[in-house]
Tab-separated table of C-alpha atoms in Angstrom:
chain	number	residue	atom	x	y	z
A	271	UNK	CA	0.000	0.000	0.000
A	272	UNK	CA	0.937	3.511	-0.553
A	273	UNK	CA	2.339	5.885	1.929
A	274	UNK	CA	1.803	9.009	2.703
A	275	UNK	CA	3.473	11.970	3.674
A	276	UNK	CA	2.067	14.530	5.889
A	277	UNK	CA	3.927	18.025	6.610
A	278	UNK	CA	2.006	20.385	8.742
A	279	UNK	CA	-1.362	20.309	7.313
A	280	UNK	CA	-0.383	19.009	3.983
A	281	UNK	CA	-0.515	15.286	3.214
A	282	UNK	CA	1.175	14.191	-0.154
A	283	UNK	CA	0.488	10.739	-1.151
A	284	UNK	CA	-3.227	11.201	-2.138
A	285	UNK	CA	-5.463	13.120	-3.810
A	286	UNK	CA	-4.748	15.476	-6.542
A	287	UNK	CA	-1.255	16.132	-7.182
A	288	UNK	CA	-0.117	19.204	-4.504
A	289	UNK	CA	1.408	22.497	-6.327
A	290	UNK	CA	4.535	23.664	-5.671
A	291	UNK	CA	5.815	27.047	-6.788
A	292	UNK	CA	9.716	27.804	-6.338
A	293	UNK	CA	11.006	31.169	-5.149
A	294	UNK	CA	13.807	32.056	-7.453
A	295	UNK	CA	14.858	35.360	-6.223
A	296	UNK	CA	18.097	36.815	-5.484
A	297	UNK	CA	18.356	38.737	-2.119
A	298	UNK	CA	16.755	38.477	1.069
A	299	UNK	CA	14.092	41.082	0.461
A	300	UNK	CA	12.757	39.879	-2.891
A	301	UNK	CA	12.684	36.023	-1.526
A	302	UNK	CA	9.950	37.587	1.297
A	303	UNK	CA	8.227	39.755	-0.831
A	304	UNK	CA	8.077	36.532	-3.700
A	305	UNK	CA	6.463	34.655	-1.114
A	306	UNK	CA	4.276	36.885	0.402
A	307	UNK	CA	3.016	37.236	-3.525
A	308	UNK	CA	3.066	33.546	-3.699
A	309	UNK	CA	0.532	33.455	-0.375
A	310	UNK	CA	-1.742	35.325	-2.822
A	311	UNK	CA	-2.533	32.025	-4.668
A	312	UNK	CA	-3.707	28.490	-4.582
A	313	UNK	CA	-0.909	26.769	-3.408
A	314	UNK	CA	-0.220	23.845	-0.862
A	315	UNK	CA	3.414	24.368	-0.174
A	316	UNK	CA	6.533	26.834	-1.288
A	317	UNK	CA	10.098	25.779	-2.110
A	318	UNK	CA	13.022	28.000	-1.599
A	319	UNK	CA	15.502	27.576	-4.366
A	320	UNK	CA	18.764	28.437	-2.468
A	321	UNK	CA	20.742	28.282	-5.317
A	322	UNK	CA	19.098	31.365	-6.931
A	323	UNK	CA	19.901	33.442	-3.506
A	324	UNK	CA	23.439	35.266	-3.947
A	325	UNK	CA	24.594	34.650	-0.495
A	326	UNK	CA	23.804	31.141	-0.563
A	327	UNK	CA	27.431	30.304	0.534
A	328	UNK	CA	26.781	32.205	3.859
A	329	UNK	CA	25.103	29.613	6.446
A	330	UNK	CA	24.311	33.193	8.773
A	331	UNK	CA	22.880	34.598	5.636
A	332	UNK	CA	20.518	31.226	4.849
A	333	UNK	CA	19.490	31.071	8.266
A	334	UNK	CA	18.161	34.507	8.438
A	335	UNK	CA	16.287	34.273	5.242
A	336	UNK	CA	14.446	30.865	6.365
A	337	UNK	CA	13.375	32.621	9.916
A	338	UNK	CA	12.484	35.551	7.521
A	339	UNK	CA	10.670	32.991	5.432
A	340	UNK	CA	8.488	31.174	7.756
A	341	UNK	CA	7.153	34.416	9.628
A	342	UNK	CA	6.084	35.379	6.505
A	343	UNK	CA	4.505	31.517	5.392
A	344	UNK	CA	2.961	31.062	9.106
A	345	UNK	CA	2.047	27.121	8.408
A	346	UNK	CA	2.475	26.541	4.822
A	347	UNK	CA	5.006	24.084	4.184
A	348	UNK	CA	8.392	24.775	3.245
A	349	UNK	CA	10.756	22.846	0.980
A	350	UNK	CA	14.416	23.647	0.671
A	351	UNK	CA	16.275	23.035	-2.197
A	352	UNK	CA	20.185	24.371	-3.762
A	353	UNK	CA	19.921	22.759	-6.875
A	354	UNK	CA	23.288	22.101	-7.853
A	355	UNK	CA	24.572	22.957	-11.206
A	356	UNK	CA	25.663	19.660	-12.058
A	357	UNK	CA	22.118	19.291	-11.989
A	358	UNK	CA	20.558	21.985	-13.836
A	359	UNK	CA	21.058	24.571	-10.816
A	360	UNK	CA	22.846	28.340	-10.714
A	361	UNK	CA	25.973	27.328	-7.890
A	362	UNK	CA	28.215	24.660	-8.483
A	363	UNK	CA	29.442	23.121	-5.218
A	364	UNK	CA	31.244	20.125	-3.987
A	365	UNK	CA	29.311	17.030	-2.489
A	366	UNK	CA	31.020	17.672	0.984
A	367	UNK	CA	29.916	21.488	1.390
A	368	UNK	CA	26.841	20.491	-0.359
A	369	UNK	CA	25.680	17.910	2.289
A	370	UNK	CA	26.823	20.526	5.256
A	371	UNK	CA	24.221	23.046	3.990
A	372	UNK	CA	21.570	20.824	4.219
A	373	UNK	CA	22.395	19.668	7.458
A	374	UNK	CA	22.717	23.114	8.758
A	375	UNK	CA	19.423	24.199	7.144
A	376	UNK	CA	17.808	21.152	9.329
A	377	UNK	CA	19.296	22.535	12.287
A	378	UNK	CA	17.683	25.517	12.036
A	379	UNK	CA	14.405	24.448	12.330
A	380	UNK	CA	12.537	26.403	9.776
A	381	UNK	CA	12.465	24.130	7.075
A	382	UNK	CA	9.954	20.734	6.535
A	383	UNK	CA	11.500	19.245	3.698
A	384	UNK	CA	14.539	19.351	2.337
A	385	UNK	CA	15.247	17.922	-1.751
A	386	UNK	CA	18.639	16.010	-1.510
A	387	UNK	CA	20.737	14.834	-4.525
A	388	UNK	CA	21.640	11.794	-3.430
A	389	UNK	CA	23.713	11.253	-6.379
A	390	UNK	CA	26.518	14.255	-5.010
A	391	UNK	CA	27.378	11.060	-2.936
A	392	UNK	CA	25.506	8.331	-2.395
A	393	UNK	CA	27.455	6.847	0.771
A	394	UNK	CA	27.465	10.259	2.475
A	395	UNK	CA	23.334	10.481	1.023
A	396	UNK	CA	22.423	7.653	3.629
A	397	UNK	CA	23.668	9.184	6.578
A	398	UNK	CA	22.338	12.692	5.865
A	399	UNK	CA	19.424	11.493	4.970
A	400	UNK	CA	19.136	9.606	8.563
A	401	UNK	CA	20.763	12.662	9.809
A	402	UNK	CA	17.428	14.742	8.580
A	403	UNK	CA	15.154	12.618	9.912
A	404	UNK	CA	16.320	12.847	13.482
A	405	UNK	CA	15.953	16.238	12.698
A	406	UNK	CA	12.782	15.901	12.104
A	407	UNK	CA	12.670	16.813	8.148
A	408	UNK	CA	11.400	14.924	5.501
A	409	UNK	CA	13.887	13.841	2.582
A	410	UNK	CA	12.629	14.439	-1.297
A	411	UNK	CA	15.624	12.422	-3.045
A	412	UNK	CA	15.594	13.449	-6.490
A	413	UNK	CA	17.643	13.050	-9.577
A	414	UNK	CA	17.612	15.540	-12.333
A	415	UNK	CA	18.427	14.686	-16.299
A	416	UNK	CA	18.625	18.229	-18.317
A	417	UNK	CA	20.120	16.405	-21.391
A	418	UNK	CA	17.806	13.241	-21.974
A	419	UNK	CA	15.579	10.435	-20.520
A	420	UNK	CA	17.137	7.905	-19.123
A	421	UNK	CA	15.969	4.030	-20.058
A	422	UNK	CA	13.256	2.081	-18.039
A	423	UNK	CA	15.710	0.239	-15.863
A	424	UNK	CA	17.854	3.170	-15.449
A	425	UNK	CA	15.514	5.325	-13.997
A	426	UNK	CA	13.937	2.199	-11.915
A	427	UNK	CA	17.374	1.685	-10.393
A	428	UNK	CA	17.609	5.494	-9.235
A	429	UNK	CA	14.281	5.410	-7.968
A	430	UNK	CA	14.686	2.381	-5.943
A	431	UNK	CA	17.942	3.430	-4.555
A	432	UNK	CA	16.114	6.307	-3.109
A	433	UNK	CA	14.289	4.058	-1.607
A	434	UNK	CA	16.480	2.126	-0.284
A	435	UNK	CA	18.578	4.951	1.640
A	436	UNK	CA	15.447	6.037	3.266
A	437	UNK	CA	13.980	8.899	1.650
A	438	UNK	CA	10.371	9.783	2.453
A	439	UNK	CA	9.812	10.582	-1.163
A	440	UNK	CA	11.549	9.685	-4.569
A	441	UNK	CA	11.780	12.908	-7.798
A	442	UNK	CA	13.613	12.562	-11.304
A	443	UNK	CA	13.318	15.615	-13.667
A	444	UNK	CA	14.081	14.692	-16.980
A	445	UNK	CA	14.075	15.791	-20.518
A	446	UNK	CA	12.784	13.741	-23.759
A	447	UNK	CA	13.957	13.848	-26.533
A	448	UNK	CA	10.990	12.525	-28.878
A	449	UNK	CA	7.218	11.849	-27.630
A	450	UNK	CA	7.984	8.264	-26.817
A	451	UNK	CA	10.163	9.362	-24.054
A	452	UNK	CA	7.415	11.247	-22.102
A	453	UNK	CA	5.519	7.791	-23.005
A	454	UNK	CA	7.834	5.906	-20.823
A	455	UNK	CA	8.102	8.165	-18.162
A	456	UNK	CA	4.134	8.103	-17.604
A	457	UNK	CA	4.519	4.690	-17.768
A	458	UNK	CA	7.153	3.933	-15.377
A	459	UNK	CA	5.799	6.468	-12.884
A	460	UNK	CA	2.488	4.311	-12.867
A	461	UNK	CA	4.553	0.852	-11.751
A	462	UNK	CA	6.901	2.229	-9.460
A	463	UNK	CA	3.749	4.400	-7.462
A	464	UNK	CA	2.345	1.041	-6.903
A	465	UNK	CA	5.631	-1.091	-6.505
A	466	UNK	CA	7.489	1.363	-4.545
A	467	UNK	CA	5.216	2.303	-2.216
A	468	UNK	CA	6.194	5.570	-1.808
A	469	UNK	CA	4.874	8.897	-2.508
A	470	UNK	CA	6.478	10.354	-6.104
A	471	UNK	CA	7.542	13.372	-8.107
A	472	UNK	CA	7.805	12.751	-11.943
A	473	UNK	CA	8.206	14.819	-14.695
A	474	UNK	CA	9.553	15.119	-18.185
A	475	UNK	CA	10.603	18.644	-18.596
A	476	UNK	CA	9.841	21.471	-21.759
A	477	UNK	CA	6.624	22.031	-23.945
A	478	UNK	CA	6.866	18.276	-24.932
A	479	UNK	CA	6.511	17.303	-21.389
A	480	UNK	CA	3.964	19.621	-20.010
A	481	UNK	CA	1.371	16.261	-20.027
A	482	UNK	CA	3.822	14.754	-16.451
A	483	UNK	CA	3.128	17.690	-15.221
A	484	UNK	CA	-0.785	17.677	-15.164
A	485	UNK	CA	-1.753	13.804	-15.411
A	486	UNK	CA	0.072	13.148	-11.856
A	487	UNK	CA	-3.341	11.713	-10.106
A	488	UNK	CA	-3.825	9.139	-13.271
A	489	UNK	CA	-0.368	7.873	-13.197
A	490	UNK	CA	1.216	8.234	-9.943
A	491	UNK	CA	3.099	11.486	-9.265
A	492	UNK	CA	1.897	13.190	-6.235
A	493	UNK	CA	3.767	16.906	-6.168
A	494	UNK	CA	4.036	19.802	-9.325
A	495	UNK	CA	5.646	22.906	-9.705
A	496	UNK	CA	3.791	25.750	-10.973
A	497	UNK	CA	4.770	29.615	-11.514
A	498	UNK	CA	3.962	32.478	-10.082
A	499	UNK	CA	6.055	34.670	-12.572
A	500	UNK	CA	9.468	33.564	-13.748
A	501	UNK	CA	9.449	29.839	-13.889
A	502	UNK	CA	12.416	27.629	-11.934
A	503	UNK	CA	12.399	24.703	-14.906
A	504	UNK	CA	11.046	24.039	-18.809
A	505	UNK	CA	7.346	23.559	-18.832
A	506	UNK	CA	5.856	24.621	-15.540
A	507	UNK	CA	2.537	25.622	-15.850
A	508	UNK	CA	1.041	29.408	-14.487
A	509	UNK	CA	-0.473	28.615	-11.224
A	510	UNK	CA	-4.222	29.370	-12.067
A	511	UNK	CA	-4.086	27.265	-14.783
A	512	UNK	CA	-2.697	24.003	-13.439
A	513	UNK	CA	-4.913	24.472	-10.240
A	514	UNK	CA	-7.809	24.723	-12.730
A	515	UNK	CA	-6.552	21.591	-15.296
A	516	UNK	CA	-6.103	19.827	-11.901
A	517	UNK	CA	-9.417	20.249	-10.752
A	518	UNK	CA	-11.014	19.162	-13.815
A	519	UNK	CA	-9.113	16.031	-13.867
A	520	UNK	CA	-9.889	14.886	-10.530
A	521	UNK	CA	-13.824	15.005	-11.054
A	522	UNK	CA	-13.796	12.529	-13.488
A	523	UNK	CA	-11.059	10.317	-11.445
């Protein structure tokens, strides 16, 4: 049987697909005032993308804009996430300092989720990822593929290694290359929502892919990313307008 995941009063799992809309700002002030706009619509939980935020290096800096950030969110969840730029991000980093931020973000309390690239290192991965749990966050291990879709067994073998390390739910981003590709990935998110067990973010990335991002209650995929304003990745959707397609879709579920 499924699991679920519940953060706050969000539960992720069931249901329609939840929205998520990324803060890509760069300075302390516009990452408040981007969520306070984000408040303004209908969406279930906010992610921070560090790696947009010029002082990202500077843990004193990070840890006032997450107090900053939760004043302003009150109890809407919050995920964390420095996207890397080995995986499509703005900062490159190593996997060492990489794994220390995350940590120290956990530490500080503000934070429910964190999204972990368990591929910087996937020995060091296992014991962060037990290391967030005692601290109380959940883990979103993801995977991200700007170039190309990986093959069936490929992207079964990252998912399931999520798994396996512990992490409360499994993402991979990718991008296709031809319609087929998008194909697979629907399919492949339907098996592994049932043989997993866990909850799952899918999605194949650009105009080709826009489909994953919408048909996540059909086929398995229980998070999206929407926009309010400049989008974080090819193919998200404006917020009204997946809310709406979303609704739609689940009456006739």
């Amino acid at each position: 049987m499924k699991q679920v995941v519940t953060v706050r009063n969000l539960t992720i799992g069931e249901g329609m697909p939840k929205i998520c809309v990324p803060i890509i700002a760069d300075t302390e002030e516009n990452i408040l005032k981007k969520a306070e706009e984000i408040l303004q619509y209908p969406v279930d939980l906010i992610e921070w993308r560090a790696d947009y935020f010029e002082d990202a290096y500077n843990l004193e800096a990070v840890a006032s804009v997450l107090a900053g950030l939760r004043k302003v969110m009150g109890e809407m969840p919050l995920l964390f996430t420095f996207r890397s730029e080995s995986e499509g991000g703005c900062k490159a980093i190593c996997a060492k300092d990489y794994f220390a931020l995350n940590l120290a973000v956990a530490m500080y309390g503000e934070a429910d989720l964190i999204d972990l690239e368990i591929y910087q290192d996937l020995e060091r991965a296992e014991n962060v990822i037990s290391m967030l749990h005692e601290a109380g966050i959940k883990v979103i291990a993801s995977y991200h593929d700007f170039d190309k879709t990986p093959s069936r067994s490929e992207i079964m073998t990252k998912l399931s290694k999520m798994k396996e390390l512990g992490a409360d739910i499994l993402k991979i981003a990718v991008m296709p290359n031809e319609i087929g590709d998008v194909a697979r990935l629907l399919k492949i998110t339907g098996r592994t929502s049932i043989n997993l067990e866990k909850p799952l973010i899918t999605m194949s990335m650009g105009q080709m892919g826009m489909v994953t991002r919408i048909a996540g209650e059909s086929f398995g995929s229980d998070i999206t990313f929407g926009t309010v304003g400049e989008a974080s990745a090819p193919g998200q959707l404006c917020v009204e307008d997946l809310k709406t397609i979303l609704e739609i879709l689940h009456k006739y579920q």
